[in-house]
PDB file of N, CA and C in Angstrom:
ATOM      1  N   UNK A   6       0.849  -1.173   0.007  1.00  0.00           N
ATOM      2  CA  UNK A   6      -0.006  -0.010  -0.003  1.00  0.00           C
ATOM      3  C   UNK A   6       0.879   1.243  -0.004  1.00  0.00           C
ATOM      4  N   UNK A   7       0.637   2.128  -0.953  1.00  0.00           N
ATOM      5  CA  UNK A   7       1.365   3.393  -0.978  1.00  0.00           C
ATOM      6  C   UNK A   7       0.859   4.307   0.109  1.00  0.00           C
ATOM      7  N   UNK A   8       1.789   5.088   0.651  1.00  0.00           N
ATOM      8  CA  UNK A   8       1.444   6.020   1.725  1.00  0.00           C
ATOM      9  C   UNK A   8       1.709   7.436   1.257  1.00  0.00           C
ATOM     10  N   UNK A   9       0.795   8.338   1.616  1.00  0.00           N
ATOM     11  CA  UNK A   9       0.916   9.733   1.157  1.00  0.00           C
ATOM     12  C   UNK A   9       0.549  10.691   2.288  1.00  0.00           C
ATOM     13  N   UNK A  10       1.304  11.776   2.352  1.00  0.00           N
ATOM     14  CA  UNK A  10       0.971  12.915   3.226  1.00  0.00           C
ATOM     15  C   UNK A  10       0.435  14.034   2.346  1.00  0.00           C
ATOM     16  N   UNK A  11      -0.675  14.606   2.750  1.00  0.00           N
ATOM     17  CA  UNK A  11      -1.240  15.759   2.061  1.00  0.00           C
ATOM     18  C   UNK A  11      -1.198  16.941   3.025  1.00  0.00           C
ATOM     19  N   UNK A  12      -0.609  18.045   2.563  1.00  0.00           N
ATOM     20  CA  UNK A  12      -0.536  19.254   3.388  1.00  0.00           C
ATOM     21  C   UNK A  12      -1.237  20.359   2.586  1.00  0.00           C
ATOM     22  N   UNK A  13      -2.406  20.747   3.077  1.00  0.00           N
ATOM     23  CA  UNK A  13      -3.266  21.714   2.381  1.00  0.00           C
ATOM     24  C   UNK A  13      -4.107  22.444   3.419  1.00  0.00           C
ATOM     25  N   UNK A  14      -4.091  23.803   3.357  1.00  0.00           N
ATOM     26  CA  UNK A  14      -4.831  24.559   4.365  1.00  0.00           C
ATOM     27  C   UNK A  14      -6.293  24.797   4.004  1.00  0.00           C
ATOM     28  N   UNK A  15      -6.677  24.512   2.771  1.00  0.00           N
ATOM     29  CA  UNK A  15      -8.087  24.554   2.391  1.00  0.00           C
ATOM     30  C   UNK A  15      -8.695  23.207   2.866  1.00  0.00           C
ATOM     31  N   UNK A  16      -9.423  23.253   3.962  1.00  0.00           N
ATOM     32  CA  UNK A  16      -9.892  22.031   4.589  1.00  0.00           C
ATOM     33  C   UNK A  16     -10.821  21.214   3.732  1.00  0.00           C
ATOM     34  N   UNK A  17     -11.631  21.849   2.880  1.00  0.00           N
ATOM     35  CA  UNK A  17     -12.508  21.106   1.991  1.00  0.00           C
ATOM     36  C   UNK A  17     -11.672  20.340   0.948  1.00  0.00           C
ATOM     37  N   UNK A  18     -10.681  21.014   0.375  1.00  0.00           N
ATOM     38  CA  UNK A  18      -9.796  20.342  -0.595  1.00  0.00           C
ATOM     39  C   UNK A  18      -8.985  19.242   0.062  1.00  0.00           C
ATOM     40  N   UNK A  19      -8.496  19.516   1.282  1.00  0.00           N
ATOM     41  CA  UNK A  19      -7.737  18.509   2.030  1.00  0.00           C
ATOM     42  C   UNK A  19      -8.587  17.237   2.226  1.00  0.00           C
ATOM     43  N   UNK A  20      -9.789  17.416   2.667  1.00  0.00           N
ATOM     44  CA  UNK A  20     -10.691  16.268   2.893  1.00  0.00           C
ATOM     45  C   UNK A  20     -10.992  15.544   1.588  1.00  0.00           C
ATOM     46  N   UNK A  21     -11.286  16.290   0.555  1.00  0.00           N
ATOM     47  CA  UNK A  21     -11.595  15.666  -0.741  1.00  0.00           C
ATOM     48  C   UNK A  21     -10.419  14.864  -1.286  1.00  0.00           C
ATOM     49  N   UNK A  22      -9.247  15.433  -1.225  1.00  0.00           N
ATOM     50  CA  UNK A  22      -8.049  14.717  -1.698  1.00  0.00           C
ATOM     51  C   UNK A  22      -7.804  13.452  -0.884  1.00  0.00           C
ATOM     52  N   UNK A  23      -8.030  13.562   0.417  1.00  0.00           N
ATOM     53  CA  UNK A  23      -7.866  12.395   1.287  1.00  0.00           C
ATOM     54  C   UNK A  23      -8.776  11.257   0.888  1.00  0.00           C
ATOM     55  N   UNK A  24     -10.033  11.577   0.652  1.00  0.00           N
ATOM     56  CA  UNK A  24     -11.036  10.577   0.255  1.00  0.00           C
ATOM     57  C   UNK A  24     -10.649   9.971  -1.099  1.00  0.00           C
ATOM     58  N   UNK A  25     -10.260  10.811  -2.033  1.00  0.00           N
ATOM     59  CA  UNK A  25      -9.901  10.312  -3.367  1.00  0.00           C
ATOM     60  C   UNK A  25      -8.680   9.402  -3.326  1.00  0.00           C
ATOM     61  N   UNK A  26      -7.642   9.799  -2.612  1.00  0.00           N
ATOM     62  CA  UNK A  26      -6.454   8.924  -2.506  1.00  0.00           C
ATOM     63  C   UNK A  26      -6.787   7.619  -1.786  1.00  0.00           C
ATOM     64  N   UNK A  27      -7.580   7.699  -0.750  1.00  0.00           N
ATOM     65  CA  UNK A  27      -7.979   6.472  -0.060  1.00  0.00           C
ATOM     66  C   UNK A  27      -8.741   5.528  -0.990  1.00  0.00           C
ATOM     67  N   UNK A  28      -9.578   6.096  -1.849  1.00  0.00           N
ATOM     68  CA  UNK A  28     -10.340   5.279  -2.798  1.00  0.00           C
ATOM     69  C   UNK A  28      -9.433   4.596  -3.830  1.00  0.00           C
ATOM     70  N   UNK A  29      -8.225   5.104  -3.977  1.00  0.00           N
ATOM     71  CA  UNK A  29      -7.229   4.524  -4.865  1.00  0.00           C
ATOM     72  C   UNK A  29      -6.291   3.560  -4.126  1.00  0.00           C
ATOM     73  N   UNK A  30      -6.581   3.305  -2.830  1.00  0.00           N
ATOM     74  CA  UNK A  30      -5.808   2.359  -2.073  1.00  0.00           C
ATOM     75  C   UNK A  30      -4.633   2.917  -1.289  1.00  0.00           C
ATOM     76  N   UNK A  31      -4.528   4.238  -1.206  1.00  0.00           N
ATOM     77  CA  UNK A  31      -3.459   4.869  -0.438  1.00  0.00           C
ATOM     78  C   UNK A  31      -3.767   4.909   1.046  1.00  0.00           C
ATOM     79  N   UNK A  32      -2.757   4.808   1.868  1.00  0.00           N
ATOM     80  CA  UNK A  32      -2.839   5.179   3.291  1.00  0.00           C
ATOM     81  C   UNK A  32      -2.568   6.667   3.309  1.00  0.00           C
ATOM     82  N   UNK A  33      -3.469   7.477   3.883  1.00  0.00           N
ATOM     83  CA  UNK A  33      -3.407   8.915   3.793  1.00  0.00           C
ATOM     84  C   UNK A  33      -3.290   9.563   5.171  1.00  0.00           C
ATOM     85  N   UNK A  34      -2.378  10.529   5.282  1.00  0.00           N
ATOM     86  CA  UNK A  34      -2.323  11.396   6.451  1.00  0.00           C
ATOM     87  C   UNK A  34      -2.523  12.814   5.960  1.00  0.00           C
ATOM     88  N   UNK A  35      -3.417  13.574   6.644  1.00  0.00           N
ATOM     89  CA  UNK A  35      -3.765  14.921   6.209  1.00  0.00           C
ATOM     90  C   UNK A  35      -3.344  15.923   7.261  1.00  0.00           C
ATOM     91  N   UNK A  36      -2.741  17.022   6.795  1.00  0.00           N
ATOM     92  CA  UNK A  36      -2.292  18.097   7.666  1.00  0.00           C
ATOM     93  C   UNK A  36      -2.658  19.439   7.010  1.00  0.00           C
ATOM     94  N   UNK A  37      -3.049  20.419   7.866  1.00  0.00           N
ATOM     95  CA  UNK A  37      -3.361  21.747   7.352  1.00  0.00           C
ATOM     96  C   UNK A  37      -2.160  22.679   7.473  1.00  0.00           C
ATOM     97  N   UNK A  38      -1.088  22.229   8.133  1.00  0.00           N
ATOM     98  CA  UNK A  38       0.145  23.004   8.260  1.00  0.00           C
ATOM     99  C   UNK A  38       1.332  22.071   8.048  1.00  0.00           C
ATOM    100  N   UNK A  39       2.438  22.613   7.608  1.00  0.00           N
ATOM    101  CA  UNK A  39       3.627  21.791   7.289  1.00  0.00           C
ATOM    102  C   UNK A  39       4.359  21.326   8.538  1.00  0.00           C
ATOM    103  N   UNK A  40       4.406  22.121   9.581  1.00  0.00           N
ATOM    104  CA  UNK A  40       5.210  21.789  10.747  1.00  0.00           C
ATOM    105  C   UNK A  40       4.861  20.420  11.333  1.00  0.00           C
ATOM    106  N   UNK A  41       3.591  20.121  11.633  1.00  0.00           N
ATOM    107  CA  UNK A  41       3.288  18.803  12.193  1.00  0.00           C
ATOM    108  C   UNK A  41       3.607  17.649  11.255  1.00  0.00           C
ATOM    109  N   UNK A  42       3.423  17.869   9.974  1.00  0.00           N
ATOM    110  CA  UNK A  42       3.746  16.829   8.996  1.00  0.00           C
ATOM    111  C   UNK A  42       5.223  16.519   8.978  1.00  0.00           C
ATOM    112  N   UNK A  43       6.044  17.563   8.989  1.00  0.00           N
ATOM    113  CA  UNK A  43       7.489  17.383   8.993  1.00  0.00           C
ATOM    114  C   UNK A  43       7.948  16.650  10.242  1.00  0.00           C
ATOM    115  N   UNK A  44       7.358  17.005  11.392  1.00  0.00           N
ATOM    116  CA  UNK A  44       7.709  16.354  12.640  1.00  0.00           C
ATOM    117  C   UNK A  44       7.378  14.858  12.637  1.00  0.00           C
ATOM    118  N   UNK A  45       6.351  14.475  11.894  1.00  0.00           N
ATOM    119  CA  UNK A  45       5.929  13.075  11.879  1.00  0.00           C
ATOM    120  C   UNK A  45       6.432  12.278  10.681  1.00  0.00           C
ATOM    121  N   UNK A  46       7.211  12.907   9.804  1.00  0.00           N
ATOM    122  CA  UNK A  46       7.688  12.239   8.598  1.00  0.00           C
ATOM    123  C   UNK A  46       8.410  10.927   8.873  1.00  0.00           C
ATOM    124  N   UNK A  47       9.335  10.945   9.836  1.00  0.00           N
ATOM    125  CA  UNK A  47      10.123   9.738  10.090  1.00  0.00           C
ATOM    126  C   UNK A  47       9.238   8.591  10.524  1.00  0.00           C
ATOM    127  N   UNK A  48       8.295   8.844  11.395  1.00  0.00           N
ATOM    128  CA  UNK A  48       7.386   7.810  11.877  1.00  0.00           C
ATOM    129  C   UNK A  48       6.451   7.322  10.781  1.00  0.00           C
ATOM    130  N   UNK A  49       5.903   8.232   9.970  1.00  0.00           N
ATOM    131  CA  UNK A  49       4.934   7.863   8.956  1.00  0.00           C
ATOM    132  C   UNK A  49       5.556   7.256   7.721  1.00  0.00           C
ATOM    133  N   UNK A  50       6.754   7.701   7.371  1.00  0.00           N
ATOM    134  CA  UNK A  50       7.517   7.210   6.207  1.00  0.00           C
ATOM    135  C   UNK A  50       6.666   7.124   4.928  1.00  0.00           C
ATOM    136  N   UNK A  51       6.169   8.277   4.469  1.00  0.00           N
ATOM    137  CA  UNK A  51       5.315   8.265   3.268  1.00  0.00           C
ATOM    138  C   UNK A  51       6.140   7.993   2.005  1.00  0.00           C
ATOM    139  N   UNK A  52       5.463   7.527   0.982  1.00  0.00           N
ATOM    140  CA  UNK A  52       6.098   7.357  -0.336  1.00  0.00           C
ATOM    141  C   UNK A  52       6.085   8.683  -1.095  1.00  0.00           C
ATOM    142  N   UNK A  53       5.075   9.513  -0.826  1.00  0.00           N
ATOM    143  CA  UNK A  53       4.903  10.750  -1.550  1.00  0.00           C
ATOM    144  C   UNK A  53       4.222  11.797  -0.683  1.00  0.00           C
ATOM    145  N   UNK A  54       4.363  13.051  -1.105  1.00  0.00           N
ATOM    146  CA  UNK A  54       3.702  14.160  -0.422  1.00  0.00           C
ATOM    147  C   UNK A  54       3.076  15.066  -1.471  1.00  0.00           C
ATOM    148  N   UNK A  55       1.902  15.570  -1.156  1.00  0.00           N
ATOM    149  CA  UNK A  55       1.265  16.635  -1.927  1.00  0.00           C
ATOM    150  C   UNK A  55       1.237  17.833  -1.005  1.00  0.00           C
ATOM    151  N   UNK A  56       1.885  18.918  -1.424  1.00  0.00           N
ATOM    152  CA  UNK A  56       2.044  20.089  -0.549  1.00  0.00           C
ATOM    153  C   UNK A  56       1.539  21.323  -1.246  1.00  0.00           C
ATOM    154  N   UNK A  57       0.644  22.041  -0.585  1.00  0.00           N
ATOM    155  CA  UNK A  57       0.177  23.345  -1.091  1.00  0.00           C
ATOM    156  C   UNK A  57       1.310  24.335  -0.946  1.00  0.00           C
ATOM    157  N   UNK A  58       1.456  25.219  -1.907  1.00  0.00           N
ATOM    158  CA  UNK A  58       2.515  26.222  -1.885  1.00  0.00           C
ATOM    159  C   UNK A  58       2.264  27.273  -0.813  1.00  0.00           C
ATOM    160  N   UNK A  59       1.042  27.759  -0.738  1.00  0.00           N
ATOM    161  CA  UNK A  59       0.688  28.857   0.186  1.00  0.00           C
ATOM    162  C   UNK A  59       0.110  28.289   1.475  1.00  0.00           C
ATOM    163  N   UNK A  60       0.952  28.067   2.458  1.00  0.00           N
ATOM    164  CA  UNK A  60       0.547  27.537   3.753  1.00  0.00           C
ATOM    165  C   UNK A  60       0.869  28.533   4.849  1.00  0.00           C
ATOM    166  N   UNK A  61       0.099  28.502   5.935  1.00  0.00           N
ATOM    167  CA  UNK A  61       0.477  29.341   7.085  1.00  0.00           C
ATOM    168  C   UNK A  61       1.714  28.768   7.750  1.00  0.00           C
ATOM    169  N   UNK A  62       2.539  29.635   8.308  1.00  0.00           N
ATOM    170  CA  UNK A  62       3.783  29.161   8.942  1.00  0.00           C
ATOM    171  C   UNK A  62       4.801  28.779   7.872  1.00  0.00           C
ATOM    172  N   UNK A  63       5.335  27.601   7.938  1.00  0.00           N
ATOM    173  CA  UNK A  63       6.266  27.122   6.923  1.00  0.00           C
ATOM    174  C   UNK A  63       5.476  26.917   5.640  1.00  0.00           C
ATOM    175  N   UNK A  64       5.886  27.613   4.553  1.00  0.00           N
ATOM    176  CA  UNK A  64       5.135  27.477   3.299  1.00  0.00           C
ATOM    177  C   UNK A  64       5.623  26.226   2.534  1.00  0.00           C
ATOM    178  N   UNK A  65       4.959  25.962   1.428  1.00  0.00           N
ATOM    179  CA  UNK A  65       5.265  24.781   0.634  1.00  0.00           C
ATOM    180  C   UNK A  65       6.678  24.737   0.104  1.00  0.00           C
ATOM    181  N   UNK A  66       7.210  25.896  -0.318  1.00  0.00           N
ATOM    182  CA  UNK A  66       8.603  25.959  -0.777  1.00  0.00           C
ATOM    183  C   UNK A  66       9.563  25.530   0.332  1.00  0.00           C
ATOM    184  N   UNK A  67       9.371  26.132   1.494  1.00  0.00           N
ATOM    185  CA  UNK A  67      10.263  25.842   2.623  1.00  0.00           C
ATOM    186  C   UNK A  67      10.152  24.378   3.070  1.00  0.00           C
ATOM    187  N   UNK A  68       8.945  23.869   3.108  1.00  0.00           N
ATOM    188  CA  UNK A  68       8.740  22.460   3.504  1.00  0.00           C
ATOM    189  C   UNK A  68       9.416  21.524   2.511  1.00  0.00           C
ATOM    190  N   UNK A  69       9.215  21.792   1.229  1.00  0.00           N
ATOM    191  CA  UNK A  69       9.819  20.957   0.188  1.00  0.00           C
ATOM    192  C   UNK A  69      11.344  21.015   0.256  1.00  0.00           C
ATOM    193  N   UNK A  70      11.890  22.207   0.364  1.00  0.00           N
ATOM    194  CA  UNK A  70      13.345  22.356   0.446  1.00  0.00           C
ATOM    195  C   UNK A  70      13.919  21.601   1.644  1.00  0.00           C
ATOM    196  N   UNK A  71      13.240  21.712   2.801  1.00  0.00           N
ATOM    197  CA  UNK A  71      13.690  21.004   4.005  1.00  0.00           C
ATOM    198  C   UNK A  71      13.639  19.488   3.789  1.00  0.00           C
ATOM    199  N   UNK A  72      12.544  18.994   3.282  1.00  0.00           N
ATOM    200  CA  UNK A  72      12.392  17.555   3.104  1.00  0.00           C
ATOM    201  C   UNK A  72      13.440  17.038   2.103  1.00  0.00           C
ATOM    202  N   UNK A  73      13.610  17.727   1.000  1.00  0.00           N
ATOM    203  CA  UNK A  73      14.567  17.282  -0.005  1.00  0.00           C
ATOM    204  C   UNK A  73      16.036  17.411   0.443  1.00  0.00           C
ATOM    205  N   UNK A  74      16.280  18.242   1.467  1.00  0.00           N
ATOM    206  CA  UNK A  74      17.655  18.390   1.958  1.00  0.00           C
ATOM    207  C   UNK A  74      18.072  17.270   2.920  1.00  0.00           C
ATOM    208  N   UNK A  75      17.119  16.511   3.390  1.00  0.00           N
ATOM    209  CA  UNK A  75      17.403  15.405   4.334  1.00  0.00           C
ATOM    210  C   UNK A  75      17.752  14.139   3.571  1.00  0.00           C
ATOM    211  N   UNK A  76      18.888  13.535   3.862  1.00  0.00           N
ATOM    212  CA  UNK A  76      19.283  12.307   3.112  1.00  0.00           C
ATOM    213  C   UNK A  76      18.223  11.216   3.152  1.00  0.00           C
ATOM    214  N   UNK A  77      17.549  11.033   4.276  1.00  0.00           N
ATOM    215  CA  UNK A  77      16.526   9.989   4.384  1.00  0.00           C
ATOM    216  C   UNK A  77      15.281  10.298   3.583  1.00  0.00           C
ATOM    217  N   UNK A  78      15.066  11.552   3.240  1.00  0.00           N
ATOM    218  CA  UNK A  78      13.832  11.975   2.586  1.00  0.00           C
ATOM    219  C   UNK A  78      14.005  12.438   1.148  1.00  0.00           C
ATOM    220  N   UNK A  79      15.246  12.559   0.671  1.00  0.00           N
ATOM    221  CA  UNK A  79      15.462  13.200  -0.638  1.00  0.00           C
ATOM    222  C   UNK A  79      14.798  12.455  -1.785  1.00  0.00           C
ATOM    223  N   UNK A  80      14.506  11.176  -1.622  1.00  0.00           N
ATOM    224  CA  UNK A  80      13.864  10.406  -2.674  1.00  0.00           C
ATOM    225  C   UNK A  80      12.336  10.357  -2.561  1.00  0.00           C
ATOM    226  N   UNK A  81      11.787  11.043  -1.569  1.00  0.00           N
ATOM    227  CA  UNK A  81      10.331  11.111  -1.435  1.00  0.00           C
ATOM    228  C   UNK A  81       9.768  11.955  -2.591  1.00  0.00           C
ATOM    229  N   UNK A  82       8.751  11.468  -3.214  1.00  0.00           N
ATOM    230  CA  UNK A  82       8.112  12.193  -4.339  1.00  0.00           C
ATOM    231  C   UNK A  82       7.274  13.327  -3.749  1.00  0.00           C
ATOM    232  N   UNK A  83       7.499  14.542  -4.250  1.00  0.00           N
ATOM    233  CA  UNK A  83       6.762  15.715  -3.783  1.00  0.00           C
ATOM    234  C   UNK A  83       6.124  16.414  -4.974  1.00  0.00           C
ATOM    235  N   UNK A  84       4.794  16.638  -4.845  1.00  0.00           N
ATOM    236  CA  UNK A  84       4.050  17.404  -5.839  1.00  0.00           C
ATOM    237  C   UNK A  84       3.556  18.671  -5.153  1.00  0.00           C
ATOM    238  N   UNK A  85       3.985  19.823  -5.661  1.00  0.00           N
ATOM    239  CA  UNK A  85       3.507  21.106  -5.157  1.00  0.00           C
ATOM    240  C   UNK A  85       2.228  21.478  -5.897  1.00  0.00           C
ATOM    241  N   UNK A  86       1.238  21.988  -5.164  1.00  0.00           N
ATOM    242  CA  UNK A  86      -0.006  22.445  -5.780  1.00  0.00           C
ATOM    243  C   UNK A  86      -0.242  23.892  -5.339  1.00  0.00           C
ATOM    244  N   UNK A  87      -0.803  24.704  -6.236  1.00  0.00           N
ATOM    245  CA  UNK A  87      -1.092  26.081  -5.881  1.00  0.00           C
ATOM    246  C   UNK A  87      -1.936  26.765  -6.942  1.00  0.00           C
ATOM    247  N   UNK A  88      -2.667  27.763  -6.491  1.00  0.00           N
ATOM    248  CA  UNK A  88      -3.392  28.639  -7.424  1.00  0.00           C
ATOM    249  C   UNK A  88      -2.453  29.732  -7.946  1.00  0.00           C
ATOM    250  N   UNK A  89      -1.291  29.872  -7.311  1.00  0.00           N
ATOM    251  CA  UNK A  89      -0.318  30.892  -7.664  1.00  0.00           C
ATOM    252  C   UNK A  89       0.332  30.560  -9.016  1.00  0.00           C
ATOM    253  N   UNK A  90       0.434  31.552  -9.866  1.00  0.00           N
ATOM    254  CA  UNK A  90       1.069  31.410 -11.162  1.00  0.00           C
ATOM    255  C   UNK A  90       2.545  30.990 -11.058  1.00  0.00           C
ATOM    256  N   UNK A  91       3.183  31.291  -9.933  1.00  0.00           N
ATOM    257  CA  UNK A  91       4.587  31.014  -9.751  1.00  0.00           C
ATOM    258  C   UNK A  91       4.896  29.595  -9.256  1.00  0.00           C
ATOM    259  N   UNK A  92       3.918  28.690  -9.291  1.00  0.00           N
ATOM    260  CA  UNK A  92       4.145  27.356  -8.754  1.00  0.00           C
ATOM    261  C   UNK A  92       5.232  26.594  -9.515  1.00  0.00           C
ATOM    262  N   UNK A  93       5.339  26.808 -10.805  1.00  0.00           N
ATOM    263  CA  UNK A  93       6.381  26.099 -11.572  1.00  0.00           C
ATOM    264  C   UNK A  93       7.758  26.542 -11.145  1.00  0.00           C
ATOM    265  N   UNK A  94       7.950  27.838 -10.954  1.00  0.00           N
ATOM    266  CA  UNK A  94       9.249  28.341 -10.493  1.00  0.00           C
ATOM    267  C   UNK A  94       9.543  27.839  -9.084  1.00  0.00           C
ATOM    268  N   UNK A  95       8.549  27.872  -8.225  1.00  0.00           N
ATOM    269  CA  UNK A  95       8.723  27.395  -6.852  1.00  0.00           C
ATOM    270  C   UNK A  95       9.097  25.930  -6.818  1.00  0.00           C
ATOM    271  N   UNK A  96       8.462  25.130  -7.653  1.00  0.00           N
ATOM    272  CA  UNK A  96       8.771  23.704  -7.713  1.00  0.00           C
ATOM    273  C   UNK A  96      10.217  23.471  -8.117  1.00  0.00           C
ATOM    274  N   UNK A  97      10.688  24.234  -9.082  1.00  0.00           N
ATOM    275  CA  UNK A  97      12.061  24.092  -9.554  1.00  0.00           C
ATOM    276  C   UNK A  97      13.060  24.489  -8.484  1.00  0.00           C
ATOM    277  N   UNK A  98      12.810  25.630  -7.844  1.00  0.00           N
ATOM    278  CA  UNK A  98      13.728  26.150  -6.823  1.00  0.00           C
ATOM    279  C   UNK A  98      13.767  25.251  -5.598  1.00  0.00           C
ATOM    280  N   UNK A  99      12.612  24.754  -5.152  1.00  0.00           N
ATOM    281  CA  UNK A  99      12.556  23.977  -3.917  1.00  0.00           C
ATOM    282  C   UNK A  99      12.950  22.513  -4.092  1.00  0.00           C
ATOM    283  N   UNK A 100      12.947  22.031  -5.344  1.00  0.00           N
ATOM    284  CA  UNK A 100      13.315  20.651  -5.577  1.00  0.00           C
ATOM    285  C   UNK A 100      12.132  19.685  -5.685  1.00  0.00           C
ATOM    286  N   UNK A 101      10.905  20.234  -5.772  1.00  0.00           N
ATOM    287  CA  UNK A 101       9.732  19.379  -5.929  1.00  0.00           C
ATOM    288  C   UNK A 101       9.896  18.571  -7.228  1.00  0.00           C
ATOM    289  N   UNK A 102       9.290  17.413  -7.241  1.00  0.00           N
ATOM    290  CA  UNK A 102       9.357  16.539  -8.398  1.00  0.00           C
ATOM    291  C   UNK A 102       8.357  16.937  -9.490  1.00  0.00           C
ATOM    292  N   UNK A 103       7.271  17.560  -9.078  1.00  0.00           N
ATOM    293  CA  UNK A 103       6.231  17.971 -10.011  1.00  0.00           C
ATOM    294  C   UNK A 103       5.387  19.048  -9.387  1.00  0.00           C
ATOM    295  N   UNK A 104       4.516  19.655 -10.199  1.00  0.00           N
ATOM    296  CA  UNK A 104       3.644  20.687  -9.685  1.00  0.00           C
ATOM    297  C   UNK A 104       2.343  20.684 -10.508  1.00  0.00           C
ATOM    298  N   UNK A 105       1.314  21.195  -9.888  1.00  0.00           N
ATOM    299  CA  UNK A 105       0.034  21.389 -10.563  1.00  0.00           C
ATOM    300  C   UNK A 105      -0.539  22.728 -10.132  1.00  0.00           C
ATOM    301  N   UNK A 106      -1.062  23.455 -11.100  1.00  0.00           N
ATOM    302  CA  UNK A 106      -1.738  24.689 -10.814  1.00  0.00           C
ATOM    303  C   UNK A 106      -3.222  24.399 -10.553  1.00  0.00           C
ATOM    304  N   UNK A 107      -3.757  24.955  -9.490  1.00  0.00           N
ATOM    305  CA  UNK A 107      -5.192  24.802  -9.194  1.00  0.00           C
ATOM    306  C   UNK A 107      -6.001  25.661 -10.153  1.00  0.00           C
ATOM    307  N   UNK A 108      -7.162  25.245 -10.560  1.00  0.00           N
ATOM    308  CA  UNK A 108      -7.778  23.957 -10.293  1.00  0.00           C
ATOM    309  C   UNK A 108      -7.142  22.874 -11.176  1.00  0.00           C
ATOM    310  N   UNK A 109      -7.160  21.633 -10.713  1.00  0.00           N
ATOM    311  CA  UNK A 109      -6.609  20.509 -11.443  1.00  0.00           C
ATOM    312  C   UNK A 109      -7.572  19.306 -11.239  1.00  0.00           C
ATOM    313  N   UNK A 110      -7.386  18.299 -12.070  1.00  0.00           N
ATOM    314  CA  UNK A 110      -8.201  17.091 -11.896  1.00  0.00           C
ATOM    315  C   UNK A 110      -7.423  16.115 -11.019  1.00  0.00           C
ATOM    316  N   UNK A 111      -8.177  15.315 -10.297  1.00  0.00           N
ATOM    317  CA  UNK A 111      -7.548  14.312  -9.452  1.00  0.00           C
ATOM    318  C   UNK A 111      -6.726  13.336 -10.297  1.00  0.00           C
ATOM    319  N   UNK A 112      -7.194  13.011 -11.482  1.00  0.00           N
ATOM    320  CA  UNK A 112      -6.473  12.085 -12.363  1.00  0.00           C
ATOM    321  C   UNK A 112      -5.086  12.638 -12.685  1.00  0.00           C
ATOM    322  N   UNK A 113      -4.982  13.943 -12.934  1.00  0.00           N
ATOM    323  CA  UNK A 113      -3.687  14.565 -13.197  1.00  0.00           C
ATOM    324  C   UNK A 113      -2.790  14.473 -11.986  1.00  0.00           C
ATOM    325  N   UNK A 114      -3.333  14.735 -10.807  1.00  0.00           N
ATOM    326  CA  UNK A 114      -2.541  14.662  -9.585  1.00  0.00           C
ATOM    327  C   UNK A 114      -2.114  13.226  -9.330  1.00  0.00           C
ATOM    328  N   UNK A 115      -2.999  12.303  -9.465  1.00  0.00           N
ATOM    329  CA  UNK A 115      -2.684  10.887  -9.237  1.00  0.00           C
ATOM    330  C   UNK A 115      -1.569  10.448 -10.166  1.00  0.00           C
ATOM    331  N   UNK A 116      -1.584  10.901 -11.401  1.00  0.00           N
ATOM    332  CA  UNK A 116      -0.547  10.557 -12.349  1.00  0.00           C
ATOM    333  C   UNK A 116       0.830  11.087 -11.978  1.00  0.00           C
ATOM    334  N   UNK A 117       0.877  12.138 -11.195  1.00  0.00           N
ATOM    335  CA  UNK A 117       2.168  12.732 -10.800  1.00  0.00           C
ATOM    336  C   UNK A 117       2.726  12.132  -9.506  1.00  0.00           C
ATOM    337  N   UNK A 118       1.842  11.504  -8.729  1.00  0.00           N
ATOM    338  CA  UNK A 118       2.266  10.921  -7.461  1.00  0.00           C
ATOM    339  C   UNK A 118       2.871   9.565  -7.708  1.00  0.00           C
TER     340      UNK A 118
END
């Protein structure tokens, strides 16, 4: 079973993505802020992360850069999502593996994870 962490501060979107990934057989952990997710990464050991770019506190860029800088986590697949036009640049700078601009289809996101 693939494991995924979703970090999204839009609680409706967070819940929807959780349900959709679970329906595809994923074990899902949902967070509305990056800090708690980062603290639990070692214990949860996800295969992939979906991270919103615009988060309160540590933003998606910072979270992605931190995760990718850790030797144990550098191979974790990270998809940045955002309504911000700059998501492509942010993904490149932070080291994310892929990005999607909101709105997007779940099928497109699933294909990137």
